[in-house]
XYZ file of C-alpha atoms in Angstrom:
403
model
C 12.917 14.425 -21.395
C 10.753 12.091 -20.228
C 9.718 11.946 -16.626
C 9.603 9.171 -14.322
C 6.961 7.548 -11.922
C 6.456 6.741 -8.695
C 3.823 4.148 -8.226
C 2.542 3.085 -5.374
C 1.409 -0.171 -4.372
C -1.267 -1.611 -2.198
C -4.060 -2.905 -0.863
C -7.273 -1.763 0.469
C -10.369 -3.121 2.156
C -13.335 -1.163 4.011
C -12.128 -1.606 7.069
C -9.149 1.139 8.251
C -5.694 0.560 9.191
C -1.933 1.372 9.967
C -1.058 0.988 6.177
C -4.758 2.399 4.753
C -3.952 5.329 6.800
C -0.100 5.599 5.658
C -1.324 5.336 2.151
C -3.751 8.311 2.746
C -1.555 10.386 4.467
C 1.379 9.662 1.245
C -1.977 10.530 -1.130
C -3.042 14.522 0.230
C 0.829 15.082 0.566
C 2.457 13.238 -2.728
C 0.022 14.225 -5.471
C 0.441 18.238 -4.280
C 3.832 17.385 -4.452
C 3.993 15.988 -7.714
C 2.390 18.920 -9.724
C 4.978 21.283 -8.185
C 7.773 18.808 -9.367
C 9.479 18.596 -12.722
C 10.960 15.688 -12.263
C 8.108 12.678 -11.319
C 4.937 11.634 -11.816
C 2.702 9.913 -8.223
C 0.152 7.436 -9.540
C -1.345 5.044 -6.960
C -1.780 1.082 -7.947
C -4.950 0.535 -5.366
C -5.741 -3.570 -5.118
C -9.516 -3.320 -3.796
C -10.165 -6.750 -1.810
C -14.102 -5.978 -1.785
C -16.971 -3.859 -3.555
C -17.906 -1.655 -0.321
C -14.331 -0.545 -0.941
C -14.022 -0.289 -4.513
C -17.585 1.693 -4.583
C -15.829 4.352 -2.161
C -12.572 4.760 -4.121
C -11.076 7.728 -4.783
C -12.245 8.537 -8.668
C -9.407 10.692 -9.821
C -6.764 10.288 -12.342
C -4.056 9.289 -10.157
C -5.207 6.213 -8.782
C -5.593 3.380 -10.279
C -7.930 0.535 -9.113
C -7.979 -3.296 -9.649
C -9.718 -5.567 -7.915
C -7.817 -8.053 -6.434
C -7.438 -11.606 -6.429
C -8.332 -12.954 -3.424
C -5.187 -15.389 -1.710
C -1.834 -13.784 -3.912
C -0.616 -11.961 -0.202
C -0.796 -14.879 1.691
C 0.575 -17.825 -0.824
C -3.109 -19.827 -0.788
C -2.659 -19.524 -4.426
C 0.476 -21.654 -5.748
C 3.352 -18.907 -6.811
C 2.387 -19.476 -10.815
C -0.764 -18.673 -10.197
C 0.616 -15.682 -8.624
C 3.129 -14.917 -11.314
C -0.470 -15.595 -14.084
C -2.354 -12.788 -12.363
C -0.090 -10.775 -11.980
C 1.241 -10.754 -15.497
C -2.631 -9.922 -16.467
C -2.005 -7.083 -13.837
C 0.990 -5.650 -15.758
C -1.083 -6.062 -19.602
C -3.438 -3.811 -17.514
C -0.835 -1.196 -16.217
C 0.921 -0.546 -19.916
C -0.780 2.513 -21.043
C -0.341 3.728 -17.443
C 3.553 3.720 -17.160
C 4.846 3.164 -20.667
C 6.154 6.344 -21.805
C 8.088 6.870 -18.167
C 11.858 6.911 -18.488
C 12.165 5.188 -14.901
C 9.999 4.084 -12.457
C 10.445 3.662 -9.228
C 7.844 0.458 -7.590
C 6.952 1.058 -4.182
C 4.579 -1.995 -2.456
C 3.281 -1.686 0.802
C 2.346 -5.569 0.717
C 4.936 -8.334 0.939
C 3.128 -9.722 -2.184
C 3.550 -6.694 -5.130
C 7.139 -7.916 -5.328
C 6.566 -10.525 -7.771
C 4.549 -7.579 -9.496
C 8.053 -6.214 -9.964
C 9.743 -8.743 -10.536
C 7.777 -9.306 -13.818
C 8.080 -5.365 -14.807
C 11.408 -5.742 -14.506
C 11.532 -7.589 -18.012
C 10.618 -4.545 -19.581
C 10.857 -1.961 -17.518
C 13.998 0.578 -16.278
C 12.160 -0.152 -12.883
C 14.002 -0.137 -8.291
C 11.007 -2.090 -6.489
C 10.804 -0.812 -2.812
C 9.336 -2.855 -0.573
C 8.401 -1.076 3.281
C 6.970 -3.422 5.830
C 4.844 -1.785 8.164
C 4.417 -5.077 10.828
C 6.270 -8.331 11.792
C 4.442 -11.119 10.139
C 4.514 -14.090 12.551
C 3.683 -11.621 15.444
C 0.243 -11.746 13.912
C 0.140 -15.534 15.115
C -0.432 -14.746 19.199
C -4.054 -13.604 17.861
C -5.093 -16.710 16.190
C -2.658 -19.457 17.044
C -0.959 -18.342 20.277
C 1.013 -21.887 21.140
C 2.661 -20.883 17.425
C 3.305 -17.343 18.866
C 4.572 -18.494 22.590
C 7.014 -21.361 19.971
C 8.386 -18.585 17.973
C 8.435 -16.416 20.509
C 10.764 -18.535 23.022
C 13.006 -18.918 19.861
C 13.438 -15.940 18.833
C 14.566 -14.713 21.948
C 17.151 -16.508 21.851
C 18.045 -15.782 19.156
C 17.383 -19.105 16.435
C 15.440 -18.229 13.357
C 14.532 -21.280 11.624
C 10.510 -20.830 12.141
C 9.963 -17.263 10.862
C 13.031 -18.030 7.518
C 10.223 -20.084 7.005
C 7.851 -17.441 5.410
C 8.939 -17.493 2.171
C 6.192 -14.772 1.457
C 8.808 -12.620 3.633
C 11.890 -13.776 2.813
C 11.163 -13.466 -1.105
C 10.070 -9.545 -0.210
C 13.374 -8.841 1.240
C 15.108 -10.357 -1.585
C 13.051 -9.561 -5.003
C 12.952 -6.071 -3.386
C 16.023 -3.416 -4.795
C 15.408 -1.393 -1.190
C 13.541 -2.335 2.515
C 11.532 0.345 3.550
C 10.949 -0.026 7.150
C 9.046 2.169 10.351
C 11.472 1.628 12.662
C 14.626 0.529 14.083
C 13.420 -2.728 15.699
C 12.316 -3.725 12.107
C 15.697 -2.519 10.789
C 17.381 -4.984 12.874
C 14.763 -7.748 12.638
C 15.082 -7.977 8.681
C 19.266 -7.208 8.850
C 19.473 -9.587 12.272
C 16.789 -12.888 11.232
C 16.942 -12.222 7.070
C 20.409 -11.695 6.691
C 19.304 -8.573 4.734
C 22.471 -5.951 4.247
C 21.929 -2.804 6.435
C 22.442 -0.569 2.978
C 19.576 -1.804 1.533
C 17.293 -1.290 4.532
C 16.182 2.725 4.968
C 14.414 3.657 8.645
C 11.567 5.712 8.087
C 9.324 6.542 10.427
C 5.998 7.154 10.182
C 4.249 10.822 10.378
C 0.956 12.870 10.312
C 0.170 15.982 10.091
C 0.463 18.642 13.086
C -3.465 20.055 13.348
C -3.057 20.936 16.753
C -0.070 22.789 17.692
C -0.074 23.920 20.632
C 0.715 22.319 24.368
C -1.773 20.768 26.041
C -3.598 23.200 29.096
C -7.080 20.542 29.635
C -7.227 16.980 31.171
C -9.400 14.725 31.899
C -8.885 11.061 34.330
C -10.492 9.431 30.929
C -8.494 6.688 29.976
C -8.921 6.475 25.812
C -8.451 3.335 24.354
C -8.140 3.007 20.275
C -8.422 0.302 18.563
C -9.306 -3.755 18.043
C -11.056 -5.580 21.167
C -8.725 -8.032 20.467
C -6.172 -10.160 22.297
C -2.821 -8.552 19.923
C -4.258 -4.818 20.876
C -3.945 -6.125 24.415
C -7.581 -5.245 25.586
C -7.747 -8.204 28.193
C -4.969 -6.763 30.446
C -7.000 -3.288 30.058
C -9.926 -5.156 31.387
C -8.272 -7.005 33.653
C -6.490 -3.989 35.439
C -9.973 -2.056 35.776
C -11.018 -5.439 36.872
C -8.330 -4.784 39.613
C -8.947 -1.230 40.651
C -12.687 -2.366 41.060
C -11.457 -4.531 43.589
C -10.613 -1.566 45.515
C -13.202 0.266 44.880
C -11.957 2.561 41.633
C -13.873 3.026 38.764
C -12.182 5.104 35.831
C -14.155 6.112 32.950
C -13.004 4.096 29.693
C -13.968 5.102 26.625
C -13.617 2.420 24.335
C -13.138 3.759 20.312
C -12.833 0.994 16.843
C -15.598 -1.176 16.905
C -19.262 -1.582 16.796
C -19.541 -5.436 18.171
C -18.753 -5.517 21.843
C -16.976 -9.325 22.849
C -19.154 -11.632 25.292
C -15.947 -11.633 28.175
C -15.869 -8.076 27.438
C -19.321 -7.866 28.257
C -18.975 -10.301 30.969
C -16.440 -8.494 33.028
C -18.337 -4.995 32.899
C -21.753 -6.996 33.990
C -19.809 -8.788 37.038
C -17.411 -5.595 38.575
C -19.867 -2.739 37.751
C -16.729 -1.367 35.573
C -17.482 1.838 34.054
C -17.235 1.494 29.639
C -18.423 4.192 27.526
C -18.058 2.368 24.131
C -17.982 5.074 21.100
C -17.601 2.055 18.723
C -16.491 3.105 15.094
C -15.790 6.987 14.634
C -13.912 8.820 11.620
C -11.392 10.923 12.149
C -12.639 14.135 12.458
C -14.869 12.865 15.083
C -12.243 10.954 17.303
C -10.071 14.672 16.661
C -12.767 16.074 19.532
C -11.727 13.052 21.829
C -8.529 13.804 21.258
C -9.221 17.103 21.788
C -10.157 16.414 26.094
C -7.632 15.310 27.194
C -8.089 12.283 28.740
C -5.239 9.052 29.427
C -4.494 6.990 26.429
C -3.518 3.451 26.430
C -2.400 1.428 24.483
C -1.687 -1.941 25.799
C -0.403 -3.791 22.691
C 1.712 -7.112 22.554
C 3.232 -5.578 19.141
C 3.028 -2.232 17.488
C 5.906 -0.973 14.988
C 4.944 3.074 13.988
C 1.446 3.084 15.648
C -1.029 5.406 14.355
C -2.673 5.657 17.275
C -0.128 6.469 19.542
C 1.374 9.276 16.818
C -2.201 10.466 17.324
C -2.507 10.792 20.950
C 2.034 11.934 21.279
C 0.398 14.676 18.435
C -2.665 15.921 20.699
C 0.517 16.371 23.340
C -2.127 13.265 25.634
C -0.629 11.908 29.036
C -0.110 8.319 27.870
C 0.393 4.642 29.230
C 1.969 1.791 26.913
C 3.265 -2.544 27.252
C 6.915 -2.104 27.010
C 6.794 -3.659 23.438
C 9.222 -2.955 19.916
C 7.840 -0.033 18.453
C 5.702 1.927 21.492
C 9.297 2.136 23.062
C 11.129 3.369 19.805
C 7.804 5.929 20.084
C 7.843 6.854 23.293
C 12.311 7.129 23.946
C 12.997 9.052 26.607
C 10.601 8.372 29.700
C 7.874 9.768 27.620
C 5.500 7.883 28.733
C 4.191 6.059 32.414
C 5.327 2.302 30.543
C 4.006 -1.196 32.020
C 7.031 -3.856 31.259
C 5.456 -7.696 29.320
C 6.605 -10.722 30.423
C 6.799 -13.793 29.070
C 6.958 -17.382 29.742
C 7.434 -20.243 27.579
C 4.866 -22.199 29.136
C 1.855 -19.710 30.471
C 2.973 -16.847 27.342
C 2.382 -13.514 27.285
C 2.023 -11.555 30.400
C 1.270 -7.969 32.056
C 1.123 -7.650 35.374
C -2.154 -6.024 36.525
C -1.011 -4.449 39.495
C 1.520 -2.434 37.420
C -0.852 -1.904 34.919
C -3.403 -0.285 37.579
C -0.988 1.466 39.148
C 0.463 3.106 36.100
C -3.882 3.987 35.419
C -3.508 5.562 39.452
C -0.573 7.526 38.803
C -2.372 9.856 36.145
C -5.312 10.061 38.118
C -6.340 13.367 39.642
C -2.564 14.546 39.164
C -2.290 17.095 36.669
C 1.221 18.218 37.360
C 2.219 14.433 35.851
C -0.126 14.690 33.377
C 1.383 18.338 32.210
C 4.897 16.864 32.382
C 3.885 13.896 30.142
C 2.154 15.817 27.966
C 5.317 18.095 27.419
C 7.550 14.883 26.153
C 5.316 13.223 24.347
C 4.407 16.567 22.136
C 8.375 16.941 21.885
C 8.778 13.136 20.504
C 5.990 13.862 18.096
C 7.518 16.744 16.835
C 10.335 15.633 16.567
C 10.298 12.332 14.470
C 6.481 11.830 13.645
C 5.327 14.854 11.645
C 3.755 13.855 8.241
C 6.519 16.897 6.737
C 9.448 15.230 8.095
C 8.719 11.615 7.098
C 7.825 12.848 3.485
C 10.373 14.652 3.026
C 13.207 11.860 3.468
C 10.642 9.692 1.775
C 10.798 12.462 -1.346
C 14.738 12.445 -0.554
C 14.892 8.296 -0.748
C 12.901 8.157 -3.765
C 15.766 10.468 -5.232
C 18.377 9.006 -4.783
C 16.755 5.432 -6.068
C 16.017 7.033 -9.910
């Protein structure tokens, strides 16, 4: 009897991302699981966008590595070019997939549903598309006026501007099933694009529990992990620190994630004598050492889904301050964190009160009992929903229903 195949497809470059972290978790868990499973094999089809990532790729039999055709994932190529490209990929793939009884193609980028559409003509295949983000929200970073216009319409329940994204629409329509990482995303896909609820499954992201205890040590340092970008809300954090500096309070901020420091950040630090320690890009093992010190985690993002930074901080039992946005509200359900309202005005856009942000920071400073309380709450949320054990079990059960 021929085996089944789970083929997990993603794009990779040298920059860390939520999707690459997700794939790493799947790789460490599923390849081991497949060795003990007589029903299916697991392979990873990885498209590399740059030579650095390709040279550093996993040199293992379970990964099929292919250079990526730029523009396929953004529709900078015509649909005919996309299908021509994937027709060639189909030829390359055939020696790896021909001998399987049934194939699950688990795609982690919208464009790969076109590859699934082609493979359907020759193989017994189920196409799963996993939506890790809400695409239109990324416009906040590069075109705030467009974001404001779409966000105003979205709040009113008007979705025409979002529905013009053909790539996103095709991803939902061509997939047999859609995986999302939050209940909020499930509602979005169903409401905005009319996808049937029974076609969508929610599987939260998860990581291995390497801490496994209640936190006892805390510091008054603040910790930000990520890019110093608009969508990550770093400017709101700096504004809150400036607000505190006017009151003679200068908490230490540890910023992890980028080697480049924007000029506006340097100016704000210099003009207000802010206490900021930039640690640049750190590997996970190095970041774990920072988490172990027990700082106050700060997540001021404009939008998030199932954030790995939030899950990591929860696993280590850090007291957390976050903005009240989509996925973060879901992760930190039941007041597990201190949350900051995000206001929206059609003319001025997104706004976070520096005073409320600063007051949340002050609430944790020198307050061990409050830190302990929230440390326990976020750790409980992690154990309830966000372990890799729970994520992998749900995913394997879902694969089983598709085979």
